[in-house]
Structure formats: structure tokens, C-alpha cells
GROMACS .gro file of C-alpha atoms in nm:
model
  121
    1MET     CA    1  -1.533  -6.901   6.984
    2ASN     CA    2  -1.582  -6.951   6.614
    3LYS     CA    3  -1.324  -6.757   6.408
    4PHE     CA    4  -1.589  -6.623   6.165
    5LEU     CA    5  -1.810  -6.500   6.451
    6LEU     CA    6  -1.514  -6.332   6.620
    7ARG     CA    7  -1.414  -6.158   6.292
    8TRP     CA    8  -1.776  -6.046   6.253
    9ILE     CA    9  -1.774  -5.891   6.602
   10ILE     CA   10  -1.439  -5.721   6.540
   11ASN     CA   11  -1.554  -5.583   6.203
   12SER     CA   12  -1.880  -5.457   6.355
   13LEU     CA   13  -1.683  -5.275   6.623
   14ALA     CA   14  -1.445  -5.138   6.361
   15VAL     CA   15  -1.734  -5.010   6.145
   16TRP     CA   16  -1.886  -4.842   6.450
   17VAL     CA   17  -1.554  -4.670   6.530
   18ALA     CA   18  -1.517  -4.556   6.168
   19VAL     CA   19  -1.872  -4.419   6.161
   20SER     CA   20  -1.815  -4.240   6.491
   21PHE     CA   21  -1.487  -4.069   6.402
   22VAL     CA   22  -1.476  -4.014   6.026
   23SER     CA   23  -1.684  -3.735   5.879
   24GLY     CA   24  -1.836  -3.825   5.545
   25ILE     CA   25  -1.948  -4.166   5.668
   26ASN     CA   26  -2.312  -4.149   5.771
   27TRP     CA   27  -2.555  -4.397   5.917
   28THR     CA   28  -2.909  -4.388   6.051
   29ASN     CA   29  -2.795  -4.467   6.406
   30VAL     CA   30  -2.959  -4.808   6.410
   31TRP     CA   31  -2.739  -5.069   6.575
   32ILE     CA   32  -2.868  -5.351   6.361
   33SER     CA   33  -2.717  -5.172   6.061
   34VAL     CA   34  -2.370  -5.174   6.224
   35ILE     CA   35  -2.403  -5.546   6.294
   36GLY     CA   36  -2.522  -5.607   5.937
   37LEU     CA   37  -2.240  -5.396   5.794
   38GLY     CA   38  -1.993  -5.590   6.007
   39LEU     CA   39  -2.124  -5.908   5.849
   40ILE     CA   40  -2.104  -5.759   5.500
   41LEU     CA   41  -1.748  -5.636   5.564
   42THR     CA   42  -1.649  -5.980   5.693
   43LEU     CA   43  -1.789  -6.148   5.383
   44VAL     CA   44  -1.628  -5.889   5.154
   45ASN     CA   45  -1.294  -5.950   5.327
   46VAL     CA   46  -1.332  -6.326   5.286
   47PHE     CA   47  -1.436  -6.329   4.920
   48VAL     CA   48  -1.327  -6.004   4.752
   49ARG     CA   49  -1.008  -5.909   4.938
   50PRO     CA   50  -0.795  -6.199   4.805
   51LEU     CA   51  -0.904  -6.121   4.449
   52ALA     CA   52  -0.834  -5.749   4.496
   53LYS     CA   53  -0.488  -5.822   4.634
   54PHE     CA   54  -0.416  -6.060   4.347
   55VAL     CA   55  -0.525  -5.805   4.086
   56GLY     CA   56  -0.336  -5.527   4.263
   57CYS     CA   57  -0.022  -5.731   4.319
   58LEU     CA   58   0.202  -5.518   4.098
   59PRO     CA   59   0.097  -5.181   4.248
   60ILE     CA   60   0.135  -5.331   4.596
   61ILE     CA   61   0.492  -5.435   4.515
   62ILE     CA   62   0.579  -5.104   4.346
   63THR     CA   63   0.444  -4.895   4.637
   64LEU     CA   64   0.597  -5.126   4.899
   65GLY     CA   65   0.256  -5.223   5.033
   66LEU     CA   66   0.094  -4.880   5.048
   67PHE     CA   67  -0.152  -4.973   4.772
   68THR     CA   68  -0.321  -5.203   5.025
   69LEU     CA   69  -0.462  -4.884   5.181
   70VAL     CA   70  -0.636  -4.810   4.850
   71ILE     CA   71  -0.766  -5.168   4.844
   72ASP     CA   72  -0.898  -5.121   5.201
   73ALA     CA   73  -1.071  -4.800   5.090
   74PHE     CA   74  -1.228  -4.983   4.797
   75LEU     CA   75  -1.348  -5.267   5.022
   76PHE     CA   76  -1.496  -5.018   5.271
   77TRP     CA   77  -1.671  -4.833   4.988
   78LEU     CA   78  -1.797  -5.166   4.848
   79THR     CA   79  -1.933  -5.254   5.191
   80GLY     CA   80  -2.123  -4.925   5.191
   81GLN     CA   81  -2.263  -4.993   4.843
   82ILE     CA   82  -2.380  -5.340   4.941
   83GLY     CA   83  -2.528  -5.189   5.258
   84LEU     CA   84  -2.723  -4.943   5.042
   85MET     CA   85  -2.862  -5.234   4.841
   86PHE     CA   86  -2.996  -5.386   5.164
   87ASP     CA   87  -3.119  -5.044   5.289
   88MET     CA   88  -2.891  -5.037   5.594
   89GLY     CA   89  -2.883  -4.656   5.611
   90PHE     CA   90  -2.507  -4.635   5.560
   91THR     CA   91  -2.341  -4.400   5.313
   92VAL     CA   92  -1.981  -4.317   5.227
   93ASP     CA   93  -1.943  -3.973   5.065
   94GLY     CA   94  -1.646  -4.028   4.835
   95PHE     CA   95  -1.291  -4.155   4.821
   96TRP     CA   96  -1.137  -3.977   5.121
   97PRO     CA   97  -1.404  -4.083   5.373
   98ALA     CA   98  -1.371  -4.437   5.234
   99PHE     CA   99  -0.992  -4.415   5.262
  100LEU     CA  100  -1.005  -4.292   5.621
  101GLY     CA  101  -1.280  -4.541   5.707
  102GLY     CA  102  -1.074  -4.825   5.564
  103LEU     CA  103  -0.772  -4.703   5.760
  104VAL     CA  104  -0.972  -4.690   6.084
  105VAL     CA  105  -1.123  -5.034   6.021
  106SER     CA  106  -0.776  -5.176   5.951
  107ALA     CA  107  -0.631  -5.019   6.266
  108VAL     CA  108  -0.914  -5.138   6.491
  109SER     CA  109  -0.901  -5.486   6.337
  110LEU     CA  110  -0.525  -5.499   6.390
  111VAL     CA  111  -0.548  -5.395   6.755
  112MET     CA  112  -0.841  -5.626   6.831
  113GLY     CA  113  -0.669  -5.909   6.644
  114MET     CA  114  -0.358  -5.863   6.858
  115ILE     CA  115  -0.565  -5.859   7.177
  116LEU     CA  116  -0.762  -6.169   7.076
  117ARG     CA  117  -0.472  -6.340   6.898
  118ASP     CA  118  -0.512  -6.673   7.078
  119GLU     CA  119  -0.884  -6.685   7.000
  120LEU     CA  120  -0.830  -6.633   6.625
  121LYS     CA  121  -0.596  -6.930   6.578
   0.00000   0.00000   0.00000
């Protein structure tokens, strides 16, 4: 399976899990919005994540990698803002829901990536 398509599916599942378990993340309960947000998150991770890690290199080193959680929160919040621009019915109500949502998305992506490790290579 195509690596991009597999990442898109994993990110869509991760967004759904984050929406289901984190209060402060709201959606209109339309499945197409979760699939669209998975695509947006995949594209944000491809294009913005490397730049964010480069810019945040020093804080990442100083905090021994914990600053990547803040970067994940920012990317999750950015995904929500882009989703609002496309009227996906997805809102993130502040930093802590974005932080927890980014943490959930990272955890689900890690687990699914380990399960599908051979497919992603």
C-alpha cells in the first residue's frame, strides 16, 4: 500500500481517537471531516513538521526532546485551524486540548506505525 495513503489512514484514525477521548476537541460528527482532517494532518506533518523541528531545535535539545510535545500540540492546533478554513466542523478549545490531542495522535500513530511497520518501509 502506498506510504502516503497508509499515513493518511493512520492519522484519520488518530484524529478520531483524539476527538473521542479528549474534551475540548469538538467536531460535528461527520465522518468525512475526520477523513479530511486526517489528510490535513498528514500534509501538515509532511510540510510543516520538519520546519517546526528545525526552528525548535534548541528547545528540543535543552528539554531532552520534551519540546516535541509542544510542537505536536501546535501541529494539532494548526490542523484544527486549517480545518476551520475548509468548514470541517472541527474545533480545538485552547492549548491543553491541543496538547492532549497531539499526545493522543502521537501515541496512536506510534502504535499503528509499530503494527504496520513492514508496510511503511
